[in-house]
Amino acid sequence: MSTPDRLIEATQELLWERGYVGTSPKAIQQRAGAGQGSMYHHFAGKPELALAAVLRTSAGMRETAGRLLDGPGPAYERIAAYLLREREVLRGCPVGRLTMDPDVVASEALRAPVDETIGWLRDRIAEVLQEGLDTGEFTPGLAPREVAATVVATVQGGYVLARASGSSAAFDSAVRGLLSLLGAHVAANRPV
């Protein structure tokens, strides 16, 4: 792995663990196994490196979610695959956690890719739900945009509940509840 890639990866991990303020250039260098000269040779400073890390984390989230939401099968199964995928629940969402960092929220440059990624996810889930409506998989009356917002809110809120309780059970319960509600909208001729 190249030095810039090691620096970005180290910053991704540290942002997830410690947030922006807790991610010092020295900690990044130590985690990446890179010297100060290498870091500043490749990046103008911590803000530029943090932006590269946020962009890479956001791209990774889109790739993972896209693989599941764009996969084969009925809409309900694709949404369920996204909700039930393997996650490090107690660490929280690497993108969602950035929204709780005041320094990220205060920086338009750092906040923009986070907002765009969450918006992309909400839109993609709404598209999958609309596909399910269009094919008759879901009963009329399902509101794709609102349900998509609920899916995203359930996942992000599930992370918070799990971290607060120190157990992934709260996340799992929220996901099962949401799938139960969504399953109630599956047309009678379409098994869940």
PDB file of C-alpha atoms in Angstrom:
ATOM      1  CA  MET A   1       0.000   0.000   0.000  1.00  0.00           C
ATOM      2  CA  SER A   2       1.324   3.427  -0.897  1.00  0.00           C
ATOM      3  CA  THR A   3       2.117   6.021   1.756  1.00  0.00           C
ATOM      4  CA  PRO A   4      -0.855   8.255   0.798  1.00  0.00           C
ATOM      5  CA  ASP A   5      -3.171   5.224   0.995  1.00  0.00           C
ATOM      6  CA  ARG A   6      -1.788   4.258   4.412  1.00  0.00           C
ATOM      7  CA  LEU A   7      -2.272   7.820   5.639  1.00  0.00           C
ATOM      8  CA  ILE A   8      -5.852   7.945   4.348  1.00  0.00           C
ATOM      9  CA  GLU A   9      -6.689   4.545   5.821  1.00  0.00           C
ATOM     10  CA  ALA A  10      -5.204   5.520   9.186  1.00  0.00           C
ATOM     11  CA  THR A  11      -7.211   8.739   9.151  1.00  0.00           C
ATOM     12  CA  GLN A  12     -10.400   6.846   8.294  1.00  0.00           C
ATOM     13  CA  GLU A  13      -9.930   4.553  11.273  1.00  0.00           C
ATOM     14  CA  LEU A  14      -9.009   7.378  13.642  1.00  0.00           C
ATOM     15  CA  LEU A  15     -11.961   9.535  12.574  1.00  0.00           C
ATOM     16  CA  TRP A  16     -14.247   6.558  13.229  1.00  0.00           C
ATOM     17  CA  GLU A  17     -12.674   5.912  16.635  1.00  0.00           C
ATOM     18  CA  ARG A  18     -11.873   9.414  17.907  1.00  0.00           C
ATOM     19  CA  GLY A  19     -13.534  12.030  15.735  1.00  0.00           C
ATOM     20  CA  TYR A  20     -11.815  14.957  14.051  1.00  0.00           C
ATOM     21  CA  VAL A  21     -10.432  16.709  17.142  1.00  0.00           C
ATOM     22  CA  GLY A  22      -9.109  13.450  18.584  1.00  0.00           C
ATOM     23  CA  THR A  23      -7.338  12.616  15.338  1.00  0.00           C
ATOM     24  CA  SER A  24      -3.980  14.324  15.600  1.00  0.00           C
ATOM     25  CA  PRO A  25      -1.401  14.397  12.817  1.00  0.00           C
ATOM     26  CA  LYS A  26       0.966  12.493  15.121  1.00  0.00           C
ATOM     27  CA  ALA A  27      -1.618   9.742  15.697  1.00  0.00           C
ATOM     28  CA  ILE A  28      -2.200   9.502  11.947  1.00  0.00           C
ATOM     29  CA  GLN A  29       1.520   9.205  11.272  1.00  0.00           C
ATOM     30  CA  GLN A  30       1.968   6.549  13.956  1.00  0.00           C
ATOM     31  CA  ARG A  31      -1.004   4.492  12.749  1.00  0.00           C
ATOM     32  CA  ALA A  32       0.150   4.763   9.119  1.00  0.00           C
ATOM     33  CA  GLY A  33       3.797   4.098   9.896  1.00  0.00           C
ATOM     34  CA  ALA A  34       4.709   7.309   8.070  1.00  0.00           C
ATOM     35  CA  GLY A  35       6.850  10.250   9.053  1.00  0.00           C
ATOM     36  CA  GLN A  36       5.803  13.877   9.303  1.00  0.00           C
ATOM     37  CA  GLY A  37       7.654  14.689   6.092  1.00  0.00           C
ATOM     38  CA  SER A  38       5.774  11.987   4.190  1.00  0.00           C
ATOM     39  CA  MET A  39       2.430  13.201   5.467  1.00  0.00           C
ATOM     40  CA  TYR A  40       3.050  16.821   4.521  1.00  0.00           C
ATOM     41  CA  HIS A  41       4.603  15.800   1.217  1.00  0.00           C
ATOM     42  CA  HIS A  42       1.323  14.153   0.177  1.00  0.00           C
ATOM     43  CA  PHE A  43      -1.214  16.342   1.997  1.00  0.00           C
ATOM     44  CA  ALA A  44      -1.236  20.057   2.846  1.00  0.00           C
ATOM     45  CA  GLY A  45      -2.381  19.239   6.367  1.00  0.00           C
ATOM     46  CA  LYS A  46      -4.921  17.512   8.544  1.00  0.00           C
ATOM     47  CA  PRO A  47      -7.995  19.120   6.873  1.00  0.00           C
ATOM     48  CA  GLU A  48      -6.955  17.889   3.417  1.00  0.00           C
ATOM     49  CA  LEU A  49      -6.144  14.418   4.732  1.00  0.00           C
ATOM     50  CA  ALA A  50      -9.424  14.290   6.675  1.00  0.00           C
ATOM     51  CA  LEU A  51     -11.327  15.220   3.512  1.00  0.00           C
ATOM     52  CA  ALA A  52      -9.599  12.416   1.582  1.00  0.00           C
ATOM     53  CA  ALA A  53     -10.537  10.010   4.388  1.00  0.00           C
ATOM     54  CA  VAL A  54     -14.165  11.182   4.517  1.00  0.00           C
ATOM     55  CA  LEU A  55     -14.446  10.851   0.731  1.00  0.00           C
ATOM     56  CA  ARG A  56     -13.028   7.322   0.828  1.00  0.00           C
ATOM     57  CA  THR A  57     -15.260   6.299   3.739  1.00  0.00           C
ATOM     58  CA  SER A  58     -18.294   7.701   1.915  1.00  0.00           C
ATOM     59  CA  ALA A  59     -17.346   5.879  -1.294  1.00  0.00           C
ATOM     60  CA  GLY A  60     -16.960   2.637   0.657  1.00  0.00           C
ATOM     61  CA  MET A  61     -20.406   3.019   2.181  1.00  0.00           C
ATOM     62  CA  ARG A  62     -21.937   3.662  -1.238  1.00  0.00           C
ATOM     63  CA  GLU A  63     -20.171   0.635  -2.696  1.00  0.00           C
ATOM     64  CA  THR A  64     -21.305  -1.694   0.086  1.00  0.00           C
ATOM     65  CA  ALA A  65     -24.898  -0.453   0.105  1.00  0.00           C
ATOM     66  CA  GLY A  66     -25.046  -0.350  -3.690  1.00  0.00           C
ATOM     67  CA  ARG A  67     -23.907  -3.946  -4.013  1.00  0.00           C
ATOM     68  CA  LEU A  68     -26.851  -5.049  -1.856  1.00  0.00           C
ATOM     69  CA  LEU A  69     -29.500  -2.645  -3.101  1.00  0.00           C
ATOM     70  CA  ASP A  70     -28.604  -3.160  -6.763  1.00  0.00           C
ATOM     71  CA  GLY A  71     -28.449  -6.943  -6.459  1.00  0.00           C
ATOM     72  CA  PRO A  72     -30.941  -9.421  -7.856  1.00  0.00           C
ATOM     73  CA  GLY A  73     -34.250 -10.271  -6.269  1.00  0.00           C
ATOM     74  CA  PRO A  74     -37.387  -8.564  -5.079  1.00  0.00           C
ATOM     75  CA  ALA A  75     -37.208  -5.101  -3.517  1.00  0.00           C
ATOM     76  CA  TYR A  76     -38.066  -6.363  -0.030  1.00  0.00           C
ATOM     77  CA  GLU A  77     -35.199  -8.875  -0.141  1.00  0.00           C
ATOM     78  CA  ARG A  78     -32.712  -6.225  -1.288  1.00  0.00           C
ATOM     79  CA  ILE A  79     -33.781  -3.846   1.492  1.00  0.00           C
ATOM     80  CA  ALA A  80     -33.577  -6.733   3.975  1.00  0.00           C
ATOM     81  CA  ALA A  81     -30.090  -7.630   2.703  1.00  0.00           C
ATOM     82  CA  TYR A  82     -28.985  -4.043   3.300  1.00  0.00           C
ATOM     83  CA  LEU A  83     -30.498  -3.951   6.788  1.00  0.00           C
ATOM     84  CA  LEU A  84     -29.224  -7.381   7.837  1.00  0.00           C
ATOM     85  CA  ARG A  85     -25.704  -7.117   6.452  1.00  0.00           C
ATOM     86  CA  GLU A  86     -22.726  -7.713   8.723  1.00  0.00           C
ATOM     87  CA  ARG A  87     -21.796  -4.520  10.577  1.00  0.00           C
ATOM     88  CA  GLU A  88     -19.564  -3.454  13.434  1.00  0.00           C
ATOM     89  CA  VAL A  89     -22.638  -2.173  15.242  1.00  0.00           C
ATOM     90  CA  LEU A  90     -20.923  -1.170  18.475  1.00  0.00           C
ATOM     91  CA  ARG A  91     -18.436   0.998  16.586  1.00  0.00           C
ATOM     92  CA  GLY A  92     -21.259   2.895  14.930  1.00  0.00           C
ATOM     93  CA  CYS A  93     -21.537   3.937  11.324  1.00  0.00           C
ATOM     94  CA  PRO A  94     -18.274   5.404  10.020  1.00  0.00           C
ATOM     95  CA  VAL A  95     -20.224   7.979   8.004  1.00  0.00           C
ATOM     96  CA  GLY A  96     -23.030   8.614  10.474  1.00  0.00           C
ATOM     97  CA  ARG A  97     -20.585   9.158  13.330  1.00  0.00           C
ATOM     98  CA  LEU A  98     -19.097  12.066  11.425  1.00  0.00           C
ATOM     99  CA  THR A  99     -22.402  13.928  11.804  1.00  0.00           C
ATOM    100  CA  MET A 100     -21.898  13.922  15.579  1.00  0.00           C
ATOM    101  CA  ASP A 101     -18.522  15.626  15.290  1.00  0.00           C
ATOM    102  CA  PRO A 102     -18.908  19.411  15.679  1.00  0.00           C
ATOM    103  CA  ASP A 103     -15.754  20.096  13.667  1.00  0.00           C
ATOM    104  CA  VAL A 104     -17.021  18.032  10.734  1.00  0.00           C
ATOM    105  CA  VAL A 105     -20.465  19.642  10.861  1.00  0.00           C
ATOM    106  CA  ALA A 106     -18.883  23.111  11.017  1.00  0.00           C
ATOM    107  CA  SER A 107     -16.796  22.435   7.902  1.00  0.00           C
ATOM    108  CA  GLU A 108     -18.738  22.626   4.643  1.00  0.00           C
ATOM    109  CA  ALA A 109     -15.957  20.680   2.906  1.00  0.00           C
ATOM    110  CA  LEU A 110     -16.095  17.775   5.383  1.00  0.00           C
ATOM    111  CA  ARG A 111     -19.872  17.814   5.877  1.00  0.00           C
ATOM    112  CA  ALA A 112     -20.776  17.873   2.153  1.00  0.00           C
ATOM    113  CA  PRO A 113     -19.633  14.322   1.279  1.00  0.00           C
ATOM    114  CA  VAL A 114     -21.363  12.981   4.397  1.00  0.00           C
ATOM    115  CA  ASP A 115     -24.634  14.705   3.485  1.00  0.00           C
ATOM    116  CA  GLU A 116     -24.324  13.611  -0.158  1.00  0.00           C
ATOM    117  CA  THR A 117     -23.732   9.988   0.849  1.00  0.00           C
ATOM    118  CA  ILE A 118     -26.679   9.881   3.223  1.00  0.00           C
ATOM    119  CA  GLY A 119     -28.810  11.556   0.537  1.00  0.00           C
ATOM    120  CA  TRP A 120     -27.619   9.029  -2.045  1.00  0.00           C
ATOM    121  CA  LEU A 121     -28.518   6.155   0.280  1.00  0.00           C
ATOM    122  CA  ARG A 122     -31.985   7.548   0.987  1.00  0.00           C
ATOM    123  CA  ASP A 123     -32.581   8.097  -2.744  1.00  0.00           C
ATOM    124  CA  ARG A 124     -31.348   4.635  -3.720  1.00  0.00           C
ATOM    125  CA  ILE A 125     -33.553   2.942  -1.117  1.00  0.00           C
ATOM    126  CA  ALA A 126     -36.520   5.020  -2.341  1.00  0.00           C
ATOM    127  CA  GLU A 127     -35.806   3.845  -5.910  1.00  0.00           C
ATOM    128  CA  VAL A 128     -35.780   0.199  -4.798  1.00  0.00           C
ATOM    129  CA  LEU A 129     -39.060   0.708  -2.931  1.00  0.00           C
ATOM    130  CA  GLN A 130     -40.570   2.415  -5.985  1.00  0.00           C
ATOM    131  CA  GLU A 131     -39.487  -0.578  -8.105  1.00  0.00           C
ATOM    132  CA  GLY A 132     -41.366  -2.797  -5.656  1.00  0.00           C
ATOM    133  CA  LEU A 133     -44.461  -0.616  -5.991  1.00  0.00           C
ATOM    134  CA  ASP A 134     -44.209  -0.585  -9.780  1.00  0.00           C
ATOM    135  CA  THR A 135     -43.983  -4.386  -9.984  1.00  0.00           C
ATOM    136  CA  GLY A 136     -46.861  -4.914  -7.552  1.00  0.00           C
ATOM    137  CA  GLU A 137     -44.599  -6.373  -4.874  1.00  0.00           C
ATOM    138  CA  PHE A 138     -45.752  -3.727  -2.393  1.00  0.00           C
ATOM    139  CA  THR A 139     -49.321  -2.652  -1.760  1.00  0.00           C
ATOM    140  CA  PRO A 140     -50.380   0.783  -2.982  1.00  0.00           C
ATOM    141  CA  GLY A 141     -50.017   3.423  -0.324  1.00  0.00           C
ATOM    142  CA  LEU A 142     -46.385   2.695   0.523  1.00  0.00           C
ATOM    143  CA  ALA A 143     -44.553   6.040   0.402  1.00  0.00           C
ATOM    144  CA  PRO A 144     -41.063   5.249  -0.972  1.00  0.00           C
ATOM    145  CA  ARG A 145     -39.309   8.490   0.030  1.00  0.00           C
ATOM    146  CA  GLU A 146     -40.712   8.483   3.545  1.00  0.00           C
ATOM    147  CA  VAL A 147     -40.015   4.778   4.072  1.00  0.00           C
ATOM    148  CA  ALA A 148     -36.484   5.254   2.707  1.00  0.00           C
ATOM    149  CA  ALA A 149     -35.931   8.042   5.244  1.00  0.00           C
ATOM    150  CA  THR A 150     -37.231   5.658   7.923  1.00  0.00           C
ATOM    151  CA  VAL A 151     -34.789   2.950   6.817  1.00  0.00           C
ATOM    152  CA  VAL A 152     -31.833   5.331   7.068  1.00  0.00           C
ATOM    153  CA  ALA A 153     -33.058   6.723  10.400  1.00  0.00           C
ATOM    154  CA  THR A 154     -33.548   3.208  11.791  1.00  0.00           C
ATOM    155  CA  VAL A 155     -30.021   2.168  10.873  1.00  0.00           C
ATOM    156  CA  GLN A 156     -28.419   5.327  12.237  1.00  0.00           C
ATOM    157  CA  GLY A 157     -30.607   5.317  15.346  1.00  0.00           C
ATOM    158  CA  GLY A 158     -29.944   1.616  15.807  1.00  0.00           C
ATOM    159  CA  TYR A 159     -26.219   2.337  15.981  1.00  0.00           C
ATOM    160  CA  VAL A 160     -26.844   4.957  18.684  1.00  0.00           C
ATOM    161  CA  LEU A 161     -29.057   2.610  20.716  1.00  0.00           C
ATOM    162  CA  ALA A 162     -26.544  -0.225  20.434  1.00  0.00           C
ATOM    163  CA  ARG A 163     -23.627   1.963  21.496  1.00  0.00           C
ATOM    164  CA  ALA A 164     -25.616   3.377  24.415  1.00  0.00           C
ATOM    165  CA  SER A 165     -26.538  -0.094  25.684  1.00  0.00           C
ATOM    166  CA  GLY A 166     -23.215  -1.714  24.811  1.00  0.00           C
ATOM    167  CA  SER A 167     -25.073  -4.426  22.911  1.00  0.00           C
ATOM    168  CA  SER A 168     -25.986  -5.008  19.294  1.00  0.00           C
ATOM    169  CA  ALA A 169     -29.390  -6.319  20.436  1.00  0.00           C
ATOM    170  CA  ALA A 170     -30.952  -2.840  20.217  1.00  0.00           C
ATOM    171  CA  PHE A 171     -29.798  -2.454  16.600  1.00  0.00           C
ATOM    172  CA  ASP A 172     -31.028  -5.935  15.709  1.00  0.00           C
ATOM    173  CA  SER A 173     -34.410  -5.284  17.331  1.00  0.00           C
ATOM    174  CA  ALA A 174     -34.858  -2.007  15.417  1.00  0.00           C
ATOM    175  CA  VAL A 175     -34.040  -3.756  12.126  1.00  0.00           C
ATOM    176  CA  ARG A 176     -36.433  -6.634  12.829  1.00  0.00           C
ATOM    177  CA  GLY A 177     -39.179  -4.149  13.704  1.00  0.00           C
ATOM    178  CA  LEU A 178     -38.654  -2.175  10.516  1.00  0.00           C
ATOM    179  CA  LEU A 179     -38.661  -5.333   8.388  1.00  0.00           C
ATOM    180  CA  SER A 180     -41.901  -6.403  10.075  1.00  0.00           C
ATOM    181  CA  LEU A 181     -43.506  -3.049   9.226  1.00  0.00           C
ATOM    182  CA  LEU A 182     -42.213  -3.169   5.653  1.00  0.00           C
ATOM    183  CA  GLY A 183     -43.308  -6.801   5.310  1.00  0.00           C
ATOM    184  CA  ALA A 184     -46.872  -5.732   6.115  1.00  0.00           C
ATOM    185  CA  HIS A 185     -46.811  -3.802   2.808  1.00  0.00           C
ATOM    186  CA  VAL A 186     -45.846  -6.818   0.724  1.00  0.00           C
ATOM    187  CA  ALA A 187     -48.780  -7.715  -1.521  1.00  0.00           C
ATOM    188  CA  ALA A 188     -50.680 -10.840  -0.526  1.00  0.00           C
ATOM    189  CA  ASN A 189     -49.568 -12.684  -3.656  1.00  0.00           C
ATOM    190  CA  ARG A 190     -45.890 -11.940  -2.900  1.00  0.00           C
ATOM    191  CA  PRO A 191     -44.425 -13.943   0.007  1.00  0.00           C
ATOM    192  CA  VAL A 192     -41.912 -12.275   2.303  1.00  0.00           C
TER     193      VAL A 192
END
